[in-house]
Short mmCIF file of C-alpha atoms in Angstrom, two decimals:
data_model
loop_
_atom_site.label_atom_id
_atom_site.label_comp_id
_atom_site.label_asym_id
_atom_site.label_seq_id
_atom_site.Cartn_x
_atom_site.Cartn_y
_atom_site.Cartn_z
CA UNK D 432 -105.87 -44.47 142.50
CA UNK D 433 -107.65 -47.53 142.49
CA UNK D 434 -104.48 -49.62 142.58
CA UNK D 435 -103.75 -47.90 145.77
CA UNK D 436 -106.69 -50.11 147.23
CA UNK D 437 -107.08 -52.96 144.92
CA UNK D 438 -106.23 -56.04 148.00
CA UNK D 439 -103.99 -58.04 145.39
CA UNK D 440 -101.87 -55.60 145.47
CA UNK D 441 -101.89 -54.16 148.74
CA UNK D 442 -100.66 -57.06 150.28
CA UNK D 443 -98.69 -56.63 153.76
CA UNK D 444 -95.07 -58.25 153.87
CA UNK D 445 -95.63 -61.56 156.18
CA UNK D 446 -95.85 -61.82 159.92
CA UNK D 447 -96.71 -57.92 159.23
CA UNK D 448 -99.89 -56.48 161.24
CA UNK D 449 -102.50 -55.76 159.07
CA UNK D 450 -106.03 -55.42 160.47
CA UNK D 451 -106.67 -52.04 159.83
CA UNK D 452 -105.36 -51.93 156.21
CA UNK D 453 -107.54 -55.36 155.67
CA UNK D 454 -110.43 -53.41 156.71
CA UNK D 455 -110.27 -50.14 154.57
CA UNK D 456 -109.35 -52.97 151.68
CA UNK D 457 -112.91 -54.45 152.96
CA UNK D 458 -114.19 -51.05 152.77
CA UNK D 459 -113.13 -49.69 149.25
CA UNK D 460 -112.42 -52.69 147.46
CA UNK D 461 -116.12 -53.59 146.59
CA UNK D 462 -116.83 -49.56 145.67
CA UNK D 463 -113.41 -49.73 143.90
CA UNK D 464 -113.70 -52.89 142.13
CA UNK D 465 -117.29 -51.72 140.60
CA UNK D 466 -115.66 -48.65 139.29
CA UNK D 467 -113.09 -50.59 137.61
CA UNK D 468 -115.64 -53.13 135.93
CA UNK D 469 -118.13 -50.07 134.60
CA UNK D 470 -114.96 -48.40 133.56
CA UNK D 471 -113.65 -51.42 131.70
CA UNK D 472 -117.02 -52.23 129.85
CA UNK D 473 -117.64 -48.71 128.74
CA UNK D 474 -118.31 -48.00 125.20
CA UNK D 475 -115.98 -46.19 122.87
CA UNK D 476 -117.80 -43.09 121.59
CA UNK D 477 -117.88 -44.60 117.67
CA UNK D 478 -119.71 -47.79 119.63
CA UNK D 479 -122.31 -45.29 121.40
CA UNK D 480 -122.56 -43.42 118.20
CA UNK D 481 -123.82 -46.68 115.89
CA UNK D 482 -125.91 -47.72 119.08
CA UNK D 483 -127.62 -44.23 118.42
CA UNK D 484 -128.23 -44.85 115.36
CA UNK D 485 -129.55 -48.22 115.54
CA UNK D 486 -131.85 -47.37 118.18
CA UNK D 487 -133.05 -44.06 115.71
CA UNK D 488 -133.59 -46.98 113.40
CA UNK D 489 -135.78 -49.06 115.46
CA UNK D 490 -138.08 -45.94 116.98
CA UNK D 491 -138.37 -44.64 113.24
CA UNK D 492 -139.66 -48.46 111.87
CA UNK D 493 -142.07 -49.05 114.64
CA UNK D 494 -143.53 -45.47 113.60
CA UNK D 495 -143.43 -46.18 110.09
CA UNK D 496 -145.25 -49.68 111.17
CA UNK D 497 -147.72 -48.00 112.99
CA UNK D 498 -148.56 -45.98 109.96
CA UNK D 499 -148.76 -48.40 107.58
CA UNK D 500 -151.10 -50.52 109.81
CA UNK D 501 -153.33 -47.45 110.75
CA UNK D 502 -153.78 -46.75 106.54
CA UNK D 503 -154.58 -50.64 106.05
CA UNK D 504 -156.90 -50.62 109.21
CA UNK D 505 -158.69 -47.03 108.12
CA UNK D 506 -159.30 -48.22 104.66
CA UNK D 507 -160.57 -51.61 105.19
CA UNK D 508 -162.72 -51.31 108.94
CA UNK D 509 -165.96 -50.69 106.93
CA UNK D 510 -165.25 -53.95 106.09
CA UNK D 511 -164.19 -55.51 108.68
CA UNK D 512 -165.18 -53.63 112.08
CA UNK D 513 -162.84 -55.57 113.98
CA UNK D 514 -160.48 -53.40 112.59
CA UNK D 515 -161.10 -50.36 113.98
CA UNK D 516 -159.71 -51.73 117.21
CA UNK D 517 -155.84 -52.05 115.42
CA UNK D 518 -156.77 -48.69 113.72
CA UNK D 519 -157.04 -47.17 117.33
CA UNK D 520 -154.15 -48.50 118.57
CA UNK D 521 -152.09 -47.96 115.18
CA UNK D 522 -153.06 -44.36 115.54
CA UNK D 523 -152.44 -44.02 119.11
CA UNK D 524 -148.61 -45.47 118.28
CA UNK D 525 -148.35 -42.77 115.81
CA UNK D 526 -149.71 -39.78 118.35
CA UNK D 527 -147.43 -41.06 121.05
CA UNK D 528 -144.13 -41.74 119.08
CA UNK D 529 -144.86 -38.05 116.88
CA UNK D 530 -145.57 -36.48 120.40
CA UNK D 531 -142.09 -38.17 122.02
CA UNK D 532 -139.53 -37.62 119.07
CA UNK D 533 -140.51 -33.81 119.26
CA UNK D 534 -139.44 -34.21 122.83
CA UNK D 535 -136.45 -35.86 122.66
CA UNK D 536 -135.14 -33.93 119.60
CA UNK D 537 -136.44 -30.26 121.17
CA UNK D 538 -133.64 -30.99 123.81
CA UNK D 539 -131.18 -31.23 120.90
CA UNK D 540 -132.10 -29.03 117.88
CA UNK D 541 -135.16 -27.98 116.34
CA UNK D 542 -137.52 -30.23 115.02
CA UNK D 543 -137.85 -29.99 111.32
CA UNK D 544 -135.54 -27.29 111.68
CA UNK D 545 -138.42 -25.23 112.64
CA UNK D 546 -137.50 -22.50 115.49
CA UNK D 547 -140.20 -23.19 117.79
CA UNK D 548 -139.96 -21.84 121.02
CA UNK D 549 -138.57 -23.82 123.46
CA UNK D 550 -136.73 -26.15 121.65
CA UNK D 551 -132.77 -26.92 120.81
CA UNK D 552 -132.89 -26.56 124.83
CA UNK D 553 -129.15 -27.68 125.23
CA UNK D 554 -126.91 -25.75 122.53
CA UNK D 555 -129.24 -22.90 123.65
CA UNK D 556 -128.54 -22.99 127.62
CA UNK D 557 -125.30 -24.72 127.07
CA UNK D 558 -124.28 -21.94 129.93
CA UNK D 559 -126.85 -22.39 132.26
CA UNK D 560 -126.65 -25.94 132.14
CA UNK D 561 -122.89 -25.66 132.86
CA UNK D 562 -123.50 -23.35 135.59
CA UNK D 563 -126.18 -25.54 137.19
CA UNK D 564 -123.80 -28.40 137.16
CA UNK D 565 -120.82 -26.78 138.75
CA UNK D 566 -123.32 -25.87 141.11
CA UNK D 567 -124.61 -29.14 141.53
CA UNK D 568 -121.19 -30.89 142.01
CA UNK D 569 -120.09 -28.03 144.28
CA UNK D 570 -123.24 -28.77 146.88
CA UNK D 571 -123.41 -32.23 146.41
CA UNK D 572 -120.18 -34.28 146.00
CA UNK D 573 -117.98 -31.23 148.23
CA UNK D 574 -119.89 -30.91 151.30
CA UNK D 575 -118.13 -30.90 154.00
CA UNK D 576 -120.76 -33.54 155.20
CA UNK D 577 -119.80 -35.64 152.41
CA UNK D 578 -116.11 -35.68 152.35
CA UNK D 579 -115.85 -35.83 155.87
CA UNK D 580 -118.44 -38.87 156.05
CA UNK D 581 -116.24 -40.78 153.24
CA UNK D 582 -112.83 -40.08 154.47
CA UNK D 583 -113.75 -40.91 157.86
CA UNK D 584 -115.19 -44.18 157.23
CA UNK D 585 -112.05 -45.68 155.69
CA UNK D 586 -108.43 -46.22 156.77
CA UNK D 587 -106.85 -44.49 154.17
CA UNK D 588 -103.52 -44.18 156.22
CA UNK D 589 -103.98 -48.11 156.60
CA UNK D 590 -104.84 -48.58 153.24
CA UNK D 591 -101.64 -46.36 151.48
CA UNK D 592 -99.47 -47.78 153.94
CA UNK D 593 -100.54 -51.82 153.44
CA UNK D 594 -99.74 -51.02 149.41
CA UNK D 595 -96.49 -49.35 150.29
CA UNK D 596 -95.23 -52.06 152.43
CA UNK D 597 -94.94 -54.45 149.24
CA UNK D 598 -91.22 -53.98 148.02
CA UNK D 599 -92.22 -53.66 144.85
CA UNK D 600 -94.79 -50.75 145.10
CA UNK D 601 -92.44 -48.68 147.40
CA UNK D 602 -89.97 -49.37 144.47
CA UNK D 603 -92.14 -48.15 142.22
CA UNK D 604 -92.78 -44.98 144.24
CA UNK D 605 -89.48 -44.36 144.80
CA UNK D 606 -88.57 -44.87 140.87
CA UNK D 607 -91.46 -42.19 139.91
CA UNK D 608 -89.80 -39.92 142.35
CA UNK D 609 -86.73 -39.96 141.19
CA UNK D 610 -87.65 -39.41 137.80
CA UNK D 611 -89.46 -36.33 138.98
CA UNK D 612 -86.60 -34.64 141.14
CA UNK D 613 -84.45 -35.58 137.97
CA UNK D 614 -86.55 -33.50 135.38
CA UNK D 615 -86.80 -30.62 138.53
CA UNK D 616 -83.20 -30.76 138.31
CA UNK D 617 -82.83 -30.53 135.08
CA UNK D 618 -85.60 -27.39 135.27
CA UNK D 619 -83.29 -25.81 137.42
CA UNK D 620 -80.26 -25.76 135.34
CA UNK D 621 -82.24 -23.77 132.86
CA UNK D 622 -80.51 -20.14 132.21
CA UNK D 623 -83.52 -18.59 132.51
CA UNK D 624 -84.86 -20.73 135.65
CA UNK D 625 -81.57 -19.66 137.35
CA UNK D 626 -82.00 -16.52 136.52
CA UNK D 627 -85.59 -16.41 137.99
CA UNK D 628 -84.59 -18.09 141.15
CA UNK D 629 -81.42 -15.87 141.82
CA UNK D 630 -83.74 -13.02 141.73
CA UNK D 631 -86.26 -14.77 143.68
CA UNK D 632 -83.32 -15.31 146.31
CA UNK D 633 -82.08 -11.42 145.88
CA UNK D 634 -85.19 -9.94 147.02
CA UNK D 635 -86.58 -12.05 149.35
CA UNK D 636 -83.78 -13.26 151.28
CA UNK D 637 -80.50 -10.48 150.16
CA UNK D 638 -82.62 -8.11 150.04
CA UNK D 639 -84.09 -7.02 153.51
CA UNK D 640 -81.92 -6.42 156.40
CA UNK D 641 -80.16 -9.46 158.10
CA UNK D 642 -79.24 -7.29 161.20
CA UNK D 643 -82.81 -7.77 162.84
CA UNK D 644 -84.09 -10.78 162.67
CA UNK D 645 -80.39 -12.44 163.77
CA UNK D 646 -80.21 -10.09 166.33
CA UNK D 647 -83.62 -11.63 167.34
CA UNK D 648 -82.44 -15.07 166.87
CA UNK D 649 -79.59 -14.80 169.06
CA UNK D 650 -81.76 -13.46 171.84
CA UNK D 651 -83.53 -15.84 172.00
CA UNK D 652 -80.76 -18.88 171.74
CA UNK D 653 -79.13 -16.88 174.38
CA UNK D 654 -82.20 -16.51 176.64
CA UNK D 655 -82.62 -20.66 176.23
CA UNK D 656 -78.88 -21.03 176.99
CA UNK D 657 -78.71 -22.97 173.92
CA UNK D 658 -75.39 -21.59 172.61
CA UNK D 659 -73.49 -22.74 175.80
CA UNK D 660 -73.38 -26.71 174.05
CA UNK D 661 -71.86 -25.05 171.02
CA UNK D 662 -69.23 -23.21 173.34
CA UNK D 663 -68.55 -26.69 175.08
CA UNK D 664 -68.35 -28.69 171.69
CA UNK D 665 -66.19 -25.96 170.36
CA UNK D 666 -63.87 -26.34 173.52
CA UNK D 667 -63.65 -30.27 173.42
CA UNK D 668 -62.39 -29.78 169.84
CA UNK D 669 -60.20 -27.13 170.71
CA UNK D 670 -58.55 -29.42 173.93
CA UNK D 671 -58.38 -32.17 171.35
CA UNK D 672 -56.22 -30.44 168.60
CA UNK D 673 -54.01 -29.19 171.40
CA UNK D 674 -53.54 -32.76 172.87
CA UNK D 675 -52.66 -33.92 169.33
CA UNK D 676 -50.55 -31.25 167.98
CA UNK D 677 -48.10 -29.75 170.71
CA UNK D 678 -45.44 -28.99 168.20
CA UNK D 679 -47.22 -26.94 166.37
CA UNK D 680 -48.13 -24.74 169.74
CA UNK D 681 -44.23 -24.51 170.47
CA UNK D 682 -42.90 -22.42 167.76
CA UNK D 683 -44.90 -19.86 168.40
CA UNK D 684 -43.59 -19.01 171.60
CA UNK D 685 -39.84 -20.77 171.05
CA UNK D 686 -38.68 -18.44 168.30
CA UNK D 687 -39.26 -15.19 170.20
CA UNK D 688 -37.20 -15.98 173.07
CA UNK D 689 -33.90 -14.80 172.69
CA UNK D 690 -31.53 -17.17 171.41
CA UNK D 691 -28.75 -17.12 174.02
CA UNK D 692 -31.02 -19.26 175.98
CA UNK D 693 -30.04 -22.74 175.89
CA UNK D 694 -32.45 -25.18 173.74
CA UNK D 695 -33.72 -27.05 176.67
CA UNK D 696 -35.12 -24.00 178.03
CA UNK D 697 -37.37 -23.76 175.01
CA UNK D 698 -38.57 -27.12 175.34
CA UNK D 699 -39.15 -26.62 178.95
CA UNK D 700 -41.30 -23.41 178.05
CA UNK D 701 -42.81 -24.84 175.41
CA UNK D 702 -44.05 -27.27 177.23
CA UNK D 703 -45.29 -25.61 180.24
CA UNK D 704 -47.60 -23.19 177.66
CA UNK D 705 -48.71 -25.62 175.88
CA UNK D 706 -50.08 -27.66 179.41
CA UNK D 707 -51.24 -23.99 180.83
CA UNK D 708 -53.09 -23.72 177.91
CA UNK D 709 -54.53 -26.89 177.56
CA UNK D 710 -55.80 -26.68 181.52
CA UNK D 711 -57.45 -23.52 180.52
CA UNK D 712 -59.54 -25.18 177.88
CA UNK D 713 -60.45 -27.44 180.59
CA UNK D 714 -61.37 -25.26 182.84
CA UNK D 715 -63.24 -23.15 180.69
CA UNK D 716 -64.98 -26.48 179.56
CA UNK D 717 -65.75 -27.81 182.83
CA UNK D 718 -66.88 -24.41 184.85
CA UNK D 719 -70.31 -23.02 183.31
CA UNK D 720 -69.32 -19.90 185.43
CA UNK D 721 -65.97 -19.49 184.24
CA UNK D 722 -64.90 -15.58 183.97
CA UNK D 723 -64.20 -15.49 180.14
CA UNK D 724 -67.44 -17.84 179.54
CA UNK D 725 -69.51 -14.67 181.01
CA UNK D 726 -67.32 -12.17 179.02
CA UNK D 727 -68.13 -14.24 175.95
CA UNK D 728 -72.26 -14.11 177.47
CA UNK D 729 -71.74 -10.38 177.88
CA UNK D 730 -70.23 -9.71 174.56
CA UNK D 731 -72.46 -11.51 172.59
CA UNK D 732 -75.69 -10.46 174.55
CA UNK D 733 -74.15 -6.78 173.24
CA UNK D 734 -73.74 -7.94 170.02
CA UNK D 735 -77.73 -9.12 169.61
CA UNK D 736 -78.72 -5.85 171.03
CA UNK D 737 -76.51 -4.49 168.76
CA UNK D 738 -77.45 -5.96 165.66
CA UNK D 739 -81.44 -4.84 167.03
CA UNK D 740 -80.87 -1.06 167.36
CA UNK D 741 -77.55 0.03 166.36
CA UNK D 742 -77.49 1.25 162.74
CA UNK D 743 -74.05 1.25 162.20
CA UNK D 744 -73.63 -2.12 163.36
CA UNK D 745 -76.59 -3.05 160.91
CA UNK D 746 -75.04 -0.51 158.36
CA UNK D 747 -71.58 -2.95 158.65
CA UNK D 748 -73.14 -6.12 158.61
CA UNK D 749 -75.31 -5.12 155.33
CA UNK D 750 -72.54 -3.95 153.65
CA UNK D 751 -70.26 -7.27 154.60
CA UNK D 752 -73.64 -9.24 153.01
CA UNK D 753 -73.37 -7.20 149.85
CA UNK D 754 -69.68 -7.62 149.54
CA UNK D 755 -69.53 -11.41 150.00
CA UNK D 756 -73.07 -11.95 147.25
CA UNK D 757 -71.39 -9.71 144.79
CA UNK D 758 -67.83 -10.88 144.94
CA UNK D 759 -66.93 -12.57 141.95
CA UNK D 760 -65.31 -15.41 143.51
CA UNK D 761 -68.43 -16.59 145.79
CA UNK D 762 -70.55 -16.02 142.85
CA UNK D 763 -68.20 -18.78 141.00
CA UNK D 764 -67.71 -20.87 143.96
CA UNK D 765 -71.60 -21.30 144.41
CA UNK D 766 -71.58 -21.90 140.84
CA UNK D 767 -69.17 -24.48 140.89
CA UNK D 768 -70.79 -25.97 143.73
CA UNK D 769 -74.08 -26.04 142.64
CA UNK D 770 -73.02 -27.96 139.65
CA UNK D 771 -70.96 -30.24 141.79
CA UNK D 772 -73.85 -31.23 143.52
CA UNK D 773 -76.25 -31.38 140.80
CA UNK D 774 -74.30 -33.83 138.90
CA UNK D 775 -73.97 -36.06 141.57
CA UNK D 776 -77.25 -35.66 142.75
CA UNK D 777 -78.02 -36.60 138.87
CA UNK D 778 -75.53 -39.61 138.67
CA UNK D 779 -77.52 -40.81 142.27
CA UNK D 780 -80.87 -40.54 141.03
CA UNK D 781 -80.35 -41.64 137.88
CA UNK D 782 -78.99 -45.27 138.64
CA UNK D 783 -81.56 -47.64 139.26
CA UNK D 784 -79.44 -49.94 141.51
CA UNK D 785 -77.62 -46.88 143.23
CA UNK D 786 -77.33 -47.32 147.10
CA UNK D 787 -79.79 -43.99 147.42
CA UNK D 788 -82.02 -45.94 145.89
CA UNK D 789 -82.70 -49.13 147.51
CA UNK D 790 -81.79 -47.04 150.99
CA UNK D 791 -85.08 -44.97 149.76
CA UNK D 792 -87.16 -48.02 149.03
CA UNK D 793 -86.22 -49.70 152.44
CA UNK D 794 -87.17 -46.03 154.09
CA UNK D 795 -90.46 -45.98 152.40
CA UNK D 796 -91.13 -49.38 153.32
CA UNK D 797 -90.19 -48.89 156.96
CA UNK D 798 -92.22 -46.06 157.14
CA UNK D 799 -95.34 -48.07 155.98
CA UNK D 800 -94.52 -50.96 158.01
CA UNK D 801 -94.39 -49.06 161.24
CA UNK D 802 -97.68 -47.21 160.26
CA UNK D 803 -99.49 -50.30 159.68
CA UNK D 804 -97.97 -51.39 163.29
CA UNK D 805 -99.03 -48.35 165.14
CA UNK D 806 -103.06 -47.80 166.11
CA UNK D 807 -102.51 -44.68 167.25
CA UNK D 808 -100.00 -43.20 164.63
CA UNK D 809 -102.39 -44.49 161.40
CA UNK D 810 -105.61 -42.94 164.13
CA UNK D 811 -103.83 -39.63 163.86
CA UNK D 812 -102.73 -39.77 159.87
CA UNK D 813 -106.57 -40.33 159.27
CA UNK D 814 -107.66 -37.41 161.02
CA UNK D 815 -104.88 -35.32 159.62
CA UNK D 816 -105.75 -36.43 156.07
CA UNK D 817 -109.60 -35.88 156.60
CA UNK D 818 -108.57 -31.83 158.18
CA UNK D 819 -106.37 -31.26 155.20
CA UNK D 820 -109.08 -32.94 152.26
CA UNK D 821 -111.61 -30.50 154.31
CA UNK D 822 -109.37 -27.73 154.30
CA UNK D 823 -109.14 -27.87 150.39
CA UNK D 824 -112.43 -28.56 150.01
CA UNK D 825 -113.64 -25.50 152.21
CA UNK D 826 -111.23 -23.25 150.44
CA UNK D 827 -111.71 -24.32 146.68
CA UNK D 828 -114.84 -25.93 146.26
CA UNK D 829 -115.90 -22.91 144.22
CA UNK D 830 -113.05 -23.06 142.28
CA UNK D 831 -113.33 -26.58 141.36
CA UNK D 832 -117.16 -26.16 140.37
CA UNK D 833 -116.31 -22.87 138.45
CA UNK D 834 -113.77 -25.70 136.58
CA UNK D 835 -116.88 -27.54 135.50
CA UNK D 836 -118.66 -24.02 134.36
CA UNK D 837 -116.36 -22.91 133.09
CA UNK D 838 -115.08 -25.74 130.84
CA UNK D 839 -119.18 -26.54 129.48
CA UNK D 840 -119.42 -22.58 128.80
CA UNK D 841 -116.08 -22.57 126.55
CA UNK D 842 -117.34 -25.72 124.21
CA UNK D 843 -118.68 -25.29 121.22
CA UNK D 844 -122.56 -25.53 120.61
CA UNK D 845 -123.11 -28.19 118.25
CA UNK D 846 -119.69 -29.62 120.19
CA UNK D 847 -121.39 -29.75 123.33
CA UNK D 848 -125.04 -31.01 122.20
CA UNK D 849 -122.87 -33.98 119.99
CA UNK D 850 -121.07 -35.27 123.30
CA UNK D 851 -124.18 -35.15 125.25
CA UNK D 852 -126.48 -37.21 122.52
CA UNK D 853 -123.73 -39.38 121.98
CA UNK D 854 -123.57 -40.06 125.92
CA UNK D 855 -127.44 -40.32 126.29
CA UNK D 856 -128.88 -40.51 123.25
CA UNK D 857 -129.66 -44.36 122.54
CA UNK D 858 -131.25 -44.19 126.24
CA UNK D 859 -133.49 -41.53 125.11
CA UNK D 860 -134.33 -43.40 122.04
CA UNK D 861 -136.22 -45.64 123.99
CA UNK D 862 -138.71 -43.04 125.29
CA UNK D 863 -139.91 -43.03 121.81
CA UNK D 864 -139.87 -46.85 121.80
CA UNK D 865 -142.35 -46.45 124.98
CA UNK D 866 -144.05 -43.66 123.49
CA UNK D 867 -144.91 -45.76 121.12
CA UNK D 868 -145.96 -48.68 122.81
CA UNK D 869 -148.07 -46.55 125.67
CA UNK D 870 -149.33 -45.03 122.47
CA UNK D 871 -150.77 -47.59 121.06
CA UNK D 872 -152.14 -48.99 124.17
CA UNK D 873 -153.93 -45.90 125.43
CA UNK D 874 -155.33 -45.50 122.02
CA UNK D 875 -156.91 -49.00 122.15
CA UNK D 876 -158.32 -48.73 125.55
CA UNK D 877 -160.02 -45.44 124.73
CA UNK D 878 -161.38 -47.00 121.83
CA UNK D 879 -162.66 -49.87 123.76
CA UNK D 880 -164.26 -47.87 126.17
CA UNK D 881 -166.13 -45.44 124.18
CA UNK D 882 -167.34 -48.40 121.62
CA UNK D 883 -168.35 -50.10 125.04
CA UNK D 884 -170.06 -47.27 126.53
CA UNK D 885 -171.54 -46.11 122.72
CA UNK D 886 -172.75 -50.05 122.98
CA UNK D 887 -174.49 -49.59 125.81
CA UNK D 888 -176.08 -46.46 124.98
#
């Protein structure tokens, strides 16, 4: 994703409006950019592993250090009172970096291996500690307060459609899509996938009763008056075959006449059908009132009802549906036609200079363009994309933190108390560093102040 907002490559084509896609780039570049630079510098686990180690190293010498100067400093500050100063501090540097490697290594194991209480805190609550940060994530990062404050601060529509506008990104988009409706196509020719989907089809959509709900439909077209355009269009096509084929009109009438009459006579009646029946079209055409127009109304406002209440007509129409999925013949024409199209469809999407293909890249790019162009259109993408990332997050937040529960609780133990020291264990190394240090200091200005005070005294 952060390609989709990095600015060198959301670039609009020139002389393009861009003003809202420069400022979500303005917006989530900087955020964006920072993510890619930690992500980039991160350490490989065998690098945070030797870091560990190292920094073990170091907190276990300046201990060792600390002891070997409190021994030299006991044994000679009878000697040399001065001493008893460094022996102080020496011995303070011991208390505090004994007192801070029990705490660090209580949240891994036990110390010494002994099974005190409250220690090898992580492999022990590996659970809890999974629950608690599912639960954390869920209330923190899924708000609604939060997602809706992010996604309504940036342009995203502006942002997705600036990248897109680039020839070579909608290419790009257009290539991965391809390849994905070429391996669902290739899903699909599966035995077993067909198999699955035919009986998907059978008993959601053979299955219950056709008789209903198109009896419903056709109310309802007929209530709009919607099926009177597709009773004109029929009749303009029907006025057009007859002005372009009057022979074949003839011979229909012509050879039942009896043949005693002379030829002309034919012609003559031919003719005079074959204009009667042309100006019928017409008039049918032209008059919305026309008699057999409101037949054709009646009869088919009888046929919805019909196909509503009556159960033999519903009894017919069911067993005409069963007839026409079960005959042998449709069965291999669908076949044959389904692999028809799929190959083509294959051959289509498969080509990477095929016609579909750069007519889908200049689509996508169009698209983008005129989004970029229209306030009000990129306005109303934003919102819909913010209602539709708050949606999700409304309905599946819990099921995206019980993800993260769910996923600690099934690692291992000693798996799950190895990734987290390996993530943060050279930072906790340094707590016994400061232990140390804040050791050694505290024991030297108690030492001070007592000799001070036992001075005075």
């Amino acid at each position: 994703m952060a390609e989709l907002y990095d600015p060198a490559a959301g670039c609009a084509l020139p002389n393009f409006p861009r003003r809202a896609a420069s400022e979500a780039h303005r917006a989530l570049s900087p955020g964006v950019s920072s993510i890619q630079n930690v992500t980039a510098t991160l350490p490989t686990d065998a690098e945070r592993r030797l870091a560990l180690r190292r920094m073990k190293a170091l907190a276990t010498s300046l201990l060792a250090v600390a002891a070997v100067v409190f021994a030299v400093a006991f044994a000679l500050q009878d000697r040399y009172p001065w001493l008893g100063f460094v022996r102080a501090a020496a011995e303070g540097a011991m208390v505090g970096a004994l007192a801070d490697w029990f705490a660090v290594t209580a949240l891994f194991r036990h110390p010494l291996g002994l099974r005190i209480p409250h220690t090898a805190i992580i492999p022990t609550r590996k659970d809890e500690i999974g629950a608690t940060l599912g639960d954390f994530v869920e209330t923190n990062f899924l708000s609604d307060e939060v997602v809706a404050g992010k996604l309504r601060s940036i342009d995203l529509a502006g942002a997705v459609a600036d990248w897109l506008s680039e020839p070579q990104n909608a290419r790009r988009v257009v290539a991965e899509s391809f390849r994905g409706m070429t391996g669902l196509a290739a899903l699909l020719d599966d035995d077993r996938m067909r198999e699955a989907i035919e009986g998907v089809m059978r008993t959601h959509v053979v299955a219950p009763e056709w008789g209903p709900p198109l009896g419903r439909l056709g109310e309802r077209v007929l209530s709009s008056g919607g099926h009177h355009e597709a009773v004109d269009l029929l009749l303009d096509r029907l006025d057009e075959w007859l002005a372009a084929n009057p022979e074949a009109f003839g011979p229909v009438v012509s050879r039942r006449l009896p043949s005693w009459l002379p030829s002309f006579v034919d012609r003559v009646i031919d003719e005079r059908l074959h204009a009667e029946a042309r100006r019928f079209v017409r008039e049918m055409r032209d008059d919305p009132d026309h008699r057999l127009r409101r037949s054709l109304d009646d009869y088919l406002a009888q046929l919805t009802d019909r196909l509503q209440h009556d159960e033999a007509t519903i009894e017919r129409l069911e067993a005409a549906k069963g007839r026409a999925f079960d005959d042998p013949r449709i069965r291999e024409l669908a076949a044959s036609t389904w692999s028809a199209a799929r190959t083509a469809a294959l051959d289509a999407l498969s080509e990477e200079d095929s016609d579909l293909r750069r007519r889908a890249e200049a689509f996508v790019a169009d698209v983008a363009r005129r989004v970029l162009a229209d306030d009000d259109m990129r306005a109303s993408l934003n919102t819909r994309l913010t209602d539709a990332a708050l949606h999700l997050v409304t309905n599946y937040r819990s099921e995206i933190s019980h993800v993260i529960t769910e996923t600690v609780q099934s690692w291992d133990a000693a798996e799950t108390t190895d990734k987290i020291e390996t993530q943060v264990g050279r930072d906790l190394q340094f707590i016994r560093i400061n232990g140390t240090v804040v050791g050694a200091l505290a024991g030297l200005a108690i030492y001070s102040v007592a000799t001070g005070i036992s001075a005075l005294l």
